[in-house]
PDB file of C-alpha atoms in Angstrom:
ATOM      1  CA  UNK A 248    -117.394 129.249 -59.044  1.00  0.00           C
ATOM      2  CA  UNK A 249    -120.519 128.821 -60.787  1.00  0.00           C
ATOM      3  CA  UNK A 250    -122.715 128.894 -57.633  1.00  0.00           C
ATOM      4  CA  UNK A 251    -120.745 132.063 -56.398  1.00  0.00           C
ATOM      5  CA  UNK A 252    -121.208 133.734 -59.524  1.00  0.00           C
ATOM      6  CA  UNK A 253    -124.866 132.799 -59.368  1.00  0.00           C
ATOM      7  CA  UNK A 254    -125.443 133.995 -55.880  1.00  0.00           C
ATOM      8  CA  UNK A 255    -123.437 137.166 -56.957  1.00  0.00           C
ATOM      9  CA  UNK A 256    -125.479 137.796 -59.946  1.00  0.00           C
ATOM     10  CA  UNK A 257    -128.678 138.245 -57.858  1.00  0.00           C
ATOM     11  CA  UNK A 258    -127.678 141.412 -56.560  1.00  0.00           C
ATOM     12  CA  UNK A 259    -128.276 140.729 -53.202  1.00  0.00           C
ATOM     13  CA  UNK A 260    -125.996 141.477 -49.991  1.00  0.00           C
ATOM     14  CA  UNK A 261    -125.254 137.700 -50.275  1.00  0.00           C
ATOM     15  CA  UNK A 262    -122.540 136.069 -47.949  1.00  0.00           C
ATOM     16  CA  UNK A 263    -120.471 133.663 -49.433  1.00  0.00           C
ATOM     17  CA  UNK A 264    -119.820 130.599 -47.319  1.00  0.00           C
ATOM     18  CA  UNK A 265    -116.629 128.612 -48.019  1.00  0.00           C
ATOM     19  CA  UNK A 266    -114.247 125.767 -46.524  1.00  0.00           C
ATOM     20  CA  UNK A 267    -110.540 126.002 -46.798  1.00  0.00           C
ATOM     21  CA  UNK A 268    -108.218 122.905 -47.441  1.00  0.00           C
ATOM     22  CA  UNK A 269    -104.478 122.798 -48.133  1.00  0.00           C
ATOM     23  CA  UNK A 270    -103.352 120.856 -51.371  1.00  0.00           C
ATOM     24  CA  UNK A 271    -100.150 118.774 -51.307  1.00  0.00           C
ATOM     25  CA  UNK A 272     -97.969 121.412 -52.615  1.00  0.00           C
ATOM     26  CA  UNK A 273     -99.408 123.870 -50.355  1.00  0.00           C
ATOM     27  CA  UNK A 274    -101.965 125.875 -51.923  1.00  0.00           C
ATOM     28  CA  UNK A 275    -105.393 127.151 -50.161  1.00  0.00           C
ATOM     29  CA  UNK A 276    -108.216 125.964 -52.296  1.00  0.00           C
ATOM     30  CA  UNK A 277    -112.145 126.050 -51.611  1.00  0.00           C
ATOM     31  CA  UNK A 278    -113.667 122.584 -50.815  1.00  0.00           C
ATOM     32  CA  UNK A 279    -116.360 121.442 -48.361  1.00  0.00           C
ATOM     33  CA  UNK A 280    -115.777 117.810 -47.491  1.00  0.00           C
ATOM     34  CA  UNK A 281    -113.007 116.161 -45.644  1.00  0.00           C
ATOM     35  CA  UNK A 282    -112.433 113.705 -48.423  1.00  0.00           C
ATOM     36  CA  UNK A 283    -113.004 113.539 -52.086  1.00  0.00           C
ATOM     37  CA  UNK A 284    -115.574 110.817 -52.350  1.00  0.00           C
ATOM     38  CA  UNK A 285    -118.773 112.567 -52.370  1.00  0.00           C
ATOM     39  CA  UNK A 286    -118.084 115.717 -54.316  1.00  0.00           C
ATOM     40  CA  UNK A 287    -115.003 114.170 -56.804  1.00  0.00           C
ATOM     41  CA  UNK A 288    -115.891 110.436 -56.843  1.00  0.00           C
ATOM     42  CA  UNK A 289    -112.340 109.245 -56.058  1.00  0.00           C
ATOM     43  CA  UNK A 290    -110.616 108.376 -52.927  1.00  0.00           C
ATOM     44  CA  UNK A 291    -108.324 110.356 -51.008  1.00  0.00           C
ATOM     45  CA  UNK A 292    -108.137 114.046 -49.332  1.00  0.00           C
ATOM     46  CA  UNK A 293    -107.201 117.314 -50.848  1.00  0.00           C
ATOM     47  CA  UNK A 294    -103.886 116.981 -49.114  1.00  0.00           C
ATOM     48  CA  UNK A 295    -103.181 113.845 -51.417  1.00  0.00           C
ATOM     49  CA  UNK A 296    -102.949 115.740 -54.506  1.00  0.00           C
ATOM     50  CA  UNK A 297    -100.819 118.706 -56.025  1.00  0.00           C
ATOM     51  CA  UNK A 298    -103.236 121.597 -57.116  1.00  0.00           C
ATOM     52  CA  UNK A 299    -102.804 120.738 -60.656  1.00  0.00           C
ATOM     53  CA  UNK A 300    -103.684 117.053 -60.236  1.00  0.00           C
ATOM     54  CA  UNK A 301    -106.983 117.632 -58.316  1.00  0.00           C
ATOM     55  CA  UNK A 302    -109.900 115.815 -59.753  1.00  0.00           C
ATOM     56  CA  UNK A 303    -112.661 117.640 -61.240  1.00  0.00           C
ATOM     57  CA  UNK A 304    -116.193 118.026 -59.238  1.00  0.00           C
ATOM     58  CA  UNK A 305    -119.079 115.950 -60.005  1.00  0.00           C
ATOM     59  CA  UNK A 306    -122.223 117.658 -61.458  1.00  0.00           C
ATOM     60  CA  UNK A 307    -125.216 116.903 -59.664  1.00  0.00           C
ATOM     61  CA  UNK A 308    -127.653 115.014 -62.162  1.00  0.00           C
ATOM     62  CA  UNK A 309    -130.359 117.902 -61.881  1.00  0.00           C
ATOM     63  CA  UNK A 310    -127.580 120.572 -62.796  1.00  0.00           C
ATOM     64  CA  UNK A 311    -126.296 118.649 -65.697  1.00  0.00           C
ATOM     65  CA  UNK A 312    -128.228 120.618 -68.256  1.00  0.00           C
ATOM     66  CA  UNK A 313    -128.278 123.586 -66.456  1.00  0.00           C
ATOM     67  CA  UNK A 314    -126.690 126.507 -68.619  1.00  0.00           C
ATOM     68  CA  UNK A 315    -125.282 128.350 -65.639  1.00  0.00           C
ATOM     69  CA  UNK A 316    -123.097 124.943 -65.001  1.00  0.00           C
ATOM     70  CA  UNK A 317    -122.875 123.945 -68.660  1.00  0.00           C
ATOM     71  CA  UNK A 318    -121.850 127.356 -70.082  1.00  0.00           C
ATOM     72  CA  UNK A 319    -118.948 127.880 -67.184  1.00  0.00           C
ATOM     73  CA  UNK A 320    -115.756 126.191 -67.912  1.00  0.00           C
ATOM     74  CA  UNK A 321    -114.773 126.436 -64.336  1.00  0.00           C
ATOM     75  CA  UNK A 322    -117.829 124.755 -62.955  1.00  0.00           C
ATOM     76  CA  UNK A 323    -115.769 121.518 -62.196  1.00  0.00           C
ATOM     77  CA  UNK A 324    -112.574 122.993 -61.048  1.00  0.00           C
ATOM     78  CA  UNK A 325    -111.879 123.257 -57.299  1.00  0.00           C
ATOM     79  CA  UNK A 326    -110.948 126.829 -57.194  1.00  0.00           C
ATOM     80  CA  UNK A 327    -108.154 128.321 -55.195  1.00  0.00           C
ATOM     81  CA  UNK A 328    -108.855 130.660 -52.404  1.00  0.00           C
ATOM     82  CA  UNK A 329    -107.239 133.625 -53.978  1.00  0.00           C
ATOM     83  CA  UNK A 330    -109.352 133.104 -57.295  1.00  0.00           C
ATOM     84  CA  UNK A 331    -112.577 133.297 -55.150  1.00  0.00           C
ATOM     85  CA  UNK A 332    -111.289 136.525 -53.164  1.00  0.00           C
ATOM     86  CA  UNK A 333    -110.268 138.120 -56.432  1.00  0.00           C
ATOM     87  CA  UNK A 334    -113.288 137.606 -58.269  1.00  0.00           C
ATOM     88  CA  UNK A 335    -115.751 138.602 -55.799  1.00  0.00           C
ATOM     89  CA  UNK A 336    -113.961 141.561 -53.848  1.00  0.00           C
ATOM     90  CA  UNK A 337    -116.887 143.178 -52.603  1.00  0.00           C
ATOM     91  CA  UNK A 338    -118.958 140.524 -51.190  1.00  0.00           C
ATOM     92  CA  UNK A 339    -119.008 139.418 -47.270  1.00  0.00           C
ATOM     93  CA  UNK A 340    -117.451 135.810 -46.704  1.00  0.00           C
ATOM     94  CA  UNK A 341    -117.443 133.459 -43.935  1.00  0.00           C
ATOM     95  CA  UNK A 342    -114.735 131.308 -44.188  1.00  0.00           C
ATOM     96  CA  UNK A 343    -114.115 127.954 -42.379  1.00  0.00           C
ATOM     97  CA  UNK A 344    -110.262 126.923 -42.258  1.00  0.00           C
ATOM     98  CA  UNK A 345    -111.653 123.289 -42.136  1.00  0.00           C
ATOM     99  CA  UNK A 346    -108.351 121.444 -40.758  1.00  0.00           C
ATOM    100  CA  UNK A 347    -105.287 123.256 -40.116  1.00  0.00           C
ATOM    101  CA  UNK A 348    -102.190 123.219 -40.403  1.00  0.00           C
ATOM    102  CA  UNK A 349    -100.595 126.261 -39.312  1.00  0.00           C
ATOM    103  CA  UNK A 350     -99.580 126.976 -43.026  1.00  0.00           C
ATOM    104  CA  UNK A 351    -103.009 126.959 -43.947  1.00  0.00           C
ATOM    105  CA  UNK A 352    -104.121 129.591 -41.496  1.00  0.00           C
ATOM    106  CA  UNK A 353    -101.611 131.822 -42.398  1.00  0.00           C
ATOM    107  CA  UNK A 354    -102.026 131.535 -46.028  1.00  0.00           C
ATOM    108  CA  UNK A 355    -105.919 132.410 -45.435  1.00  0.00           C
ATOM    109  CA  UNK A 356    -105.352 135.269 -42.836  1.00  0.00           C
ATOM    110  CA  UNK A 357    -102.592 136.714 -45.397  1.00  0.00           C
ATOM    111  CA  UNK A 358    -104.786 136.494 -48.174  1.00  0.00           C
ATOM    112  CA  UNK A 359    -107.489 138.440 -46.580  1.00  0.00           C
ATOM    113  CA  UNK A 360    -105.435 141.236 -44.968  1.00  0.00           C
ATOM    114  CA  UNK A 361    -103.490 141.779 -48.252  1.00  0.00           C
ATOM    115  CA  UNK A 362    -106.865 142.451 -49.751  1.00  0.00           C
ATOM    116  CA  UNK A 363    -107.819 144.761 -47.168  1.00  0.00           C
ATOM    117  CA  UNK A 364    -111.235 142.789 -46.703  1.00  0.00           C
ATOM    118  CA  UNK A 365    -110.947 142.452 -42.911  1.00  0.00           C
ATOM    119  CA  UNK A 366    -114.255 144.080 -42.579  1.00  0.00           C
ATOM    120  CA  UNK A 367    -115.992 141.747 -45.161  1.00  0.00           C
ATOM    121  CA  UNK A 368    -114.858 138.806 -43.836  1.00  0.00           C
ATOM    122  CA  UNK A 369    -115.404 136.720 -40.771  1.00  0.00           C
ATOM    123  CA  UNK A 370    -113.288 133.449 -40.432  1.00  0.00           C
ATOM    124  CA  UNK A 371    -112.194 130.603 -38.115  1.00  0.00           C
ATOM    125  CA  UNK A 372    -112.878 126.888 -37.422  1.00  0.00           C
ATOM    126  CA  UNK A 373    -115.462 124.861 -35.439  1.00  0.00           C
ATOM    127  CA  UNK A 374    -112.199 123.057 -34.037  1.00  0.00           C
ATOM    128  CA  UNK A 375    -110.595 124.522 -30.862  1.00  0.00           C
ATOM    129  CA  UNK A 376    -107.078 124.179 -31.906  1.00  0.00           C
ATOM    130  CA  UNK A 377    -107.338 125.773 -35.358  1.00  0.00           C
ATOM    131  CA  UNK A 378    -109.426 128.599 -33.990  1.00  0.00           C
ATOM    132  CA  UNK A 379    -107.026 129.279 -31.598  1.00  0.00           C
ATOM    133  CA  UNK A 380    -104.135 129.280 -34.674  1.00  0.00           C
ATOM    134  CA  UNK A 381    -106.428 131.834 -36.241  1.00  0.00           C
ATOM    135  CA  UNK A 382    -106.363 134.140 -33.004  1.00  0.00           C
ATOM    136  CA  UNK A 383    -102.686 133.438 -32.354  1.00  0.00           C
ATOM    137  CA  UNK A 384    -101.919 134.740 -35.784  1.00  0.00           C
ATOM    138  CA  UNK A 385    -104.001 137.451 -36.538  1.00  0.00           C
ATOM    139  CA  UNK A 386    -105.664 138.540 -33.448  1.00  0.00           C
ATOM    140  CA  UNK A 387    -108.835 140.301 -33.506  1.00  0.00           C
ATOM    141  CA  UNK A 388    -107.585 141.890 -36.896  1.00  0.00           C
ATOM    142  CA  UNK A 389    -110.006 139.570 -38.858  1.00  0.00           C
ATOM    143  CA  UNK A 390    -113.346 138.787 -37.184  1.00  0.00           C
ATOM    144  CA  UNK A 391    -113.507 135.257 -36.028  1.00  0.00           C
ATOM    145  CA  UNK A 392    -116.525 133.054 -35.221  1.00  0.00           C
ATOM    146  CA  UNK A 393    -116.967 130.873 -32.160  1.00  0.00           C
ATOM    147  CA  UNK A 394    -115.450 127.161 -31.830  1.00  0.00           C
ATOM    148  CA  UNK A 395    -118.025 124.725 -31.345  1.00  0.00           C
ATOM    149  CA  UNK A 396    -116.702 124.125 -27.683  1.00  0.00           C
ATOM    150  CA  UNK A 397    -116.802 127.396 -26.796  1.00  0.00           C
ATOM    151  CA  UNK A 398    -120.190 128.026 -28.238  1.00  0.00           C
ATOM    152  CA  UNK A 399    -121.296 124.702 -25.878  1.00  0.00           C
ATOM    153  CA  UNK A 400    -119.893 126.255 -23.029  1.00  0.00           C
ATOM    154  CA  UNK A 401    -121.671 129.744 -23.715  1.00  0.00           C
ATOM    155  CA  UNK A 402    -125.216 127.584 -24.033  1.00  0.00           C
ATOM    156  CA  UNK A 403    -123.975 126.119 -20.770  1.00  0.00           C
ATOM    157  CA  UNK A 404    -123.555 129.113 -18.823  1.00  0.00           C
ATOM    158  CA  UNK A 405    -126.588 130.848 -20.482  1.00  0.00           C
ATOM    159  CA  UNK A 406    -128.733 127.780 -19.172  1.00  0.00           C
ATOM    160  CA  UNK A 407    -127.906 128.926 -15.670  1.00  0.00           C
ATOM    161  CA  UNK A 408    -127.833 132.336 -15.994  1.00  0.00           C
ATOM    162  CA  UNK A 409    -124.091 132.986 -16.198  1.00  0.00           C
ATOM    163  CA  UNK A 410    -123.673 134.163 -19.881  1.00  0.00           C
ATOM    164  CA  UNK A 411    -122.563 137.462 -18.658  1.00  0.00           C
ATOM    165  CA  UNK A 412    -119.609 135.643 -17.150  1.00  0.00           C
ATOM    166  CA  UNK A 413    -117.926 134.831 -20.421  1.00  0.00           C
ATOM    167  CA  UNK A 414    -115.653 136.825 -22.610  1.00  0.00           C
ATOM    168  CA  UNK A 415    -116.185 137.154 -26.081  1.00  0.00           C
ATOM    169  CA  UNK A 416    -113.605 138.409 -28.678  1.00  0.00           C
ATOM    170  CA  UNK A 417    -115.588 136.639 -31.452  1.00  0.00           C
ATOM    171  CA  UNK A 418    -118.112 138.401 -34.018  1.00  0.00           C
ATOM    172  CA  UNK A 419    -120.204 135.671 -34.695  1.00  0.00           C
ATOM    173  CA  UNK A 420    -121.653 132.100 -33.856  1.00  0.00           C
ATOM    174  CA  UNK A 421    -122.099 129.759 -36.842  1.00  0.00           C
ATOM    175  CA  UNK A 422    -124.757 127.547 -35.432  1.00  0.00           C
ATOM    176  CA  UNK A 423    -126.484 124.547 -36.478  1.00  0.00           C
ATOM    177  CA  UNK A 424    -130.404 124.492 -36.626  1.00  0.00           C
ATOM    178  CA  UNK A 425    -130.614 121.935 -33.822  1.00  0.00           C
ATOM    179  CA  UNK A 426    -133.662 122.443 -31.492  1.00  0.00           C
ATOM    180  CA  UNK A 427    -131.844 122.090 -28.255  1.00  0.00           C
ATOM    181  CA  UNK A 428    -129.794 125.106 -29.046  1.00  0.00           C
ATOM    182  CA  UNK A 429    -132.721 127.125 -30.812  1.00  0.00           C
ATOM    183  CA  UNK A 430    -133.353 129.226 -27.766  1.00  0.00           C
ATOM    184  CA  UNK A 431    -134.378 132.835 -28.360  1.00  0.00           C
ATOM    185  CA  UNK A 432    -133.134 134.052 -25.356  1.00  0.00           C
ATOM    186  CA  UNK A 433    -129.636 132.296 -25.862  1.00  0.00           C
ATOM    187  CA  UNK A 434    -129.309 133.875 -29.344  1.00  0.00           C
ATOM    188  CA  UNK A 435    -130.345 137.329 -28.097  1.00  0.00           C
ATOM    189  CA  UNK A 436    -128.017 136.999 -25.288  1.00  0.00           C
ATOM    190  CA  UNK A 437    -125.282 136.303 -27.473  1.00  0.00           C
ATOM    191  CA  UNK A 438    -126.461 139.402 -29.893  1.00  0.00           C
ATOM    192  CA  UNK A 439    -126.245 141.406 -26.516  1.00  0.00           C
ATOM    193  CA  UNK A 440    -122.466 140.588 -26.318  1.00  0.00           C
ATOM    194  CA  UNK A 441    -121.926 141.664 -29.687  1.00  0.00           C
ATOM    195  CA  UNK A 442    -122.069 138.191 -31.326  1.00  0.00           C
ATOM    196  CA  UNK A 443    -124.137 137.672 -34.359  1.00  0.00           C
ATOM    197  CA  UNK A 444    -125.685 134.603 -35.100  1.00  0.00           C
ATOM    198  CA  UNK A 445    -125.780 132.748 -38.688  1.00  0.00           C
ATOM    199  CA  UNK A 446    -127.631 129.543 -38.670  1.00  0.00           C
ATOM    200  CA  UNK A 447    -126.888 126.393 -41.217  1.00  0.00           C
ATOM    201  CA  UNK A 448    -128.752 123.169 -41.601  1.00  0.00           C
ATOM    202  CA  UNK A 449    -128.156 119.868 -40.179  1.00  0.00           C
ATOM    203  CA  UNK A 450    -127.917 117.403 -41.952  1.00  0.00           C
ATOM    204  CA  UNK A 451    -126.329 118.666 -45.338  1.00  0.00           C
ATOM    205  CA  UNK A 452    -124.913 122.331 -44.672  1.00  0.00           C
ATOM    206  CA  UNK A 453    -127.887 124.616 -45.768  1.00  0.00           C
ATOM    207  CA  UNK A 454    -131.390 125.562 -44.525  1.00  0.00           C
ATOM    208  CA  UNK A 455    -133.236 125.010 -47.862  1.00  0.00           C
ATOM    209  CA  UNK A 456    -136.912 125.160 -46.840  1.00  0.00           C
ATOM    210  CA  UNK A 457    -139.516 127.871 -45.781  1.00  0.00           C
ATOM    211  CA  UNK A 458    -140.417 126.191 -42.638  1.00  0.00           C
ATOM    212  CA  UNK A 459    -136.519 126.167 -41.827  1.00  0.00           C
ATOM    213  CA  UNK A 460    -136.393 129.811 -42.408  1.00  0.00           C
ATOM    214  CA  UNK A 461    -139.295 130.472 -40.465  1.00  0.00           C
ATOM    215  CA  UNK A 462    -137.735 128.507 -37.465  1.00  0.00           C
ATOM    216  CA  UNK A 463    -134.531 130.257 -37.730  1.00  0.00           C
ATOM    217  CA  UNK A 464    -136.581 133.593 -37.578  1.00  0.00           C
ATOM    218  CA  UNK A 465    -138.452 132.349 -34.688  1.00  0.00           C
ATOM    219  CA  UNK A 466    -135.110 131.456 -32.846  1.00  0.00           C
ATOM    220  CA  UNK A 467    -133.799 135.002 -33.604  1.00  0.00           C
ATOM    221  CA  UNK A 468    -131.303 134.286 -35.980  1.00  0.00           C
ATOM    222  CA  UNK A 469    -129.315 137.190 -37.974  1.00  0.00           C
ATOM    223  CA  UNK A 470    -128.419 135.466 -40.920  1.00  0.00           C
ATOM    224  CA  UNK A 471    -129.277 132.287 -42.611  1.00  0.00           C
ATOM    225  CA  UNK A 472    -126.845 129.629 -44.617  1.00  0.00           C
ATOM    226  CA  UNK A 473    -128.677 128.076 -47.552  1.00  0.00           C
ATOM    227  CA  UNK A 474    -128.241 125.990 -50.782  1.00  0.00           C
ATOM    228  CA  UNK A 475    -131.107 127.745 -52.491  1.00  0.00           C
ATOM    229  CA  UNK A 476    -130.400 131.730 -52.149  1.00  0.00           C
ATOM    230  CA  UNK A 477    -133.190 132.222 -54.768  1.00  0.00           C
ATOM    231  CA  UNK A 478    -135.781 130.592 -52.497  1.00  0.00           C
ATOM    232  CA  UNK A 479    -134.174 132.415 -49.556  1.00  0.00           C
ATOM    233  CA  UNK A 480    -133.927 136.042 -51.230  1.00  0.00           C
ATOM    234  CA  UNK A 481    -137.731 135.500 -52.261  1.00  0.00           C
ATOM    235  CA  UNK A 482    -138.573 134.822 -48.475  1.00  0.00           C
ATOM    236  CA  UNK A 483    -136.693 137.620 -47.226  1.00  0.00           C
ATOM    237  CA  UNK A 484    -138.692 139.824 -49.303  1.00  0.00           C
ATOM    238  CA  UNK A 485    -141.387 139.731 -46.918  1.00  0.00           C
ATOM    239  CA  UNK A 486    -139.688 138.265 -43.610  1.00  0.00           C
ATOM    240  CA  UNK A 487    -136.878 140.279 -41.744  1.00  0.00           C
ATOM    241  CA  UNK A 488    -134.421 138.526 -39.560  1.00  0.00           C
ATOM    242  CA  UNK A 489    -133.567 140.693 -36.311  1.00  0.00           C
ATOM    243  CA  UNK A 490    -130.340 142.562 -36.462  1.00  0.00           C
ATOM    244  CA  UNK A 491    -127.909 142.194 -33.589  1.00  0.00           C
ATOM    245  CA  UNK A 492    -128.990 146.104 -32.550  1.00  0.00           C
ATOM    246  CA  UNK A 493    -132.227 144.849 -32.223  1.00  0.00           C
ATOM    247  CA  UNK A 494    -131.573 142.382 -29.191  1.00  0.00           C
ATOM    248  CA  UNK A 495    -131.320 145.701 -27.038  1.00  0.00           C
ATOM    249  CA  UNK A 496    -134.886 146.612 -27.798  1.00  0.00           C
TER     250      UNK A 496
END
């Protein structure tokens, strides 16, 4: 919650990125990793604990004296999805339903629809089976992003000039900054099919250097996922990312 509040307070059109898991007692929470060891220092997964028994988040050493963290009583609490949605009702969000089950998909989708924020949200999963659940339960009501297998298929078809044969009902491709996929023609081709491209960093999740931002821009990304929103915002003052519409120019 501290990082979300910090990004929100910057006053930019920030898109908050988050991953969802289901607790043992059936509550949808925001948490990145598949297990608790790195972020909480304990064994197990989110699904092993009831919500009230979840361990606190660890504070990284460089942030332990940061007032943004130390003055926030929720800085170590794993938040409920509904808490985040209600705290930032007007912010665009990218929500990754990390690992099913179907109940998690239903909860996340219903939370989005009930708050009438379909136009502010792109959701889905990199996993085919979970992405299919999202489509089956809510069809095209909530914009979805590509699963990784479908994205790999799109790249393969583009490489032989057949991207035009694919049907895209998805609104976005959340892609890693791996060189073998960062072809400007491929990203432009996706844009021309109405698919926006948001790029994240490998390893670690965020693109966190100016050099990384520059490479994403050259490739034609429409958005960048970063753990350093202040640095990214400063860079964006003098660097414009291409819009989907500009791919037709």
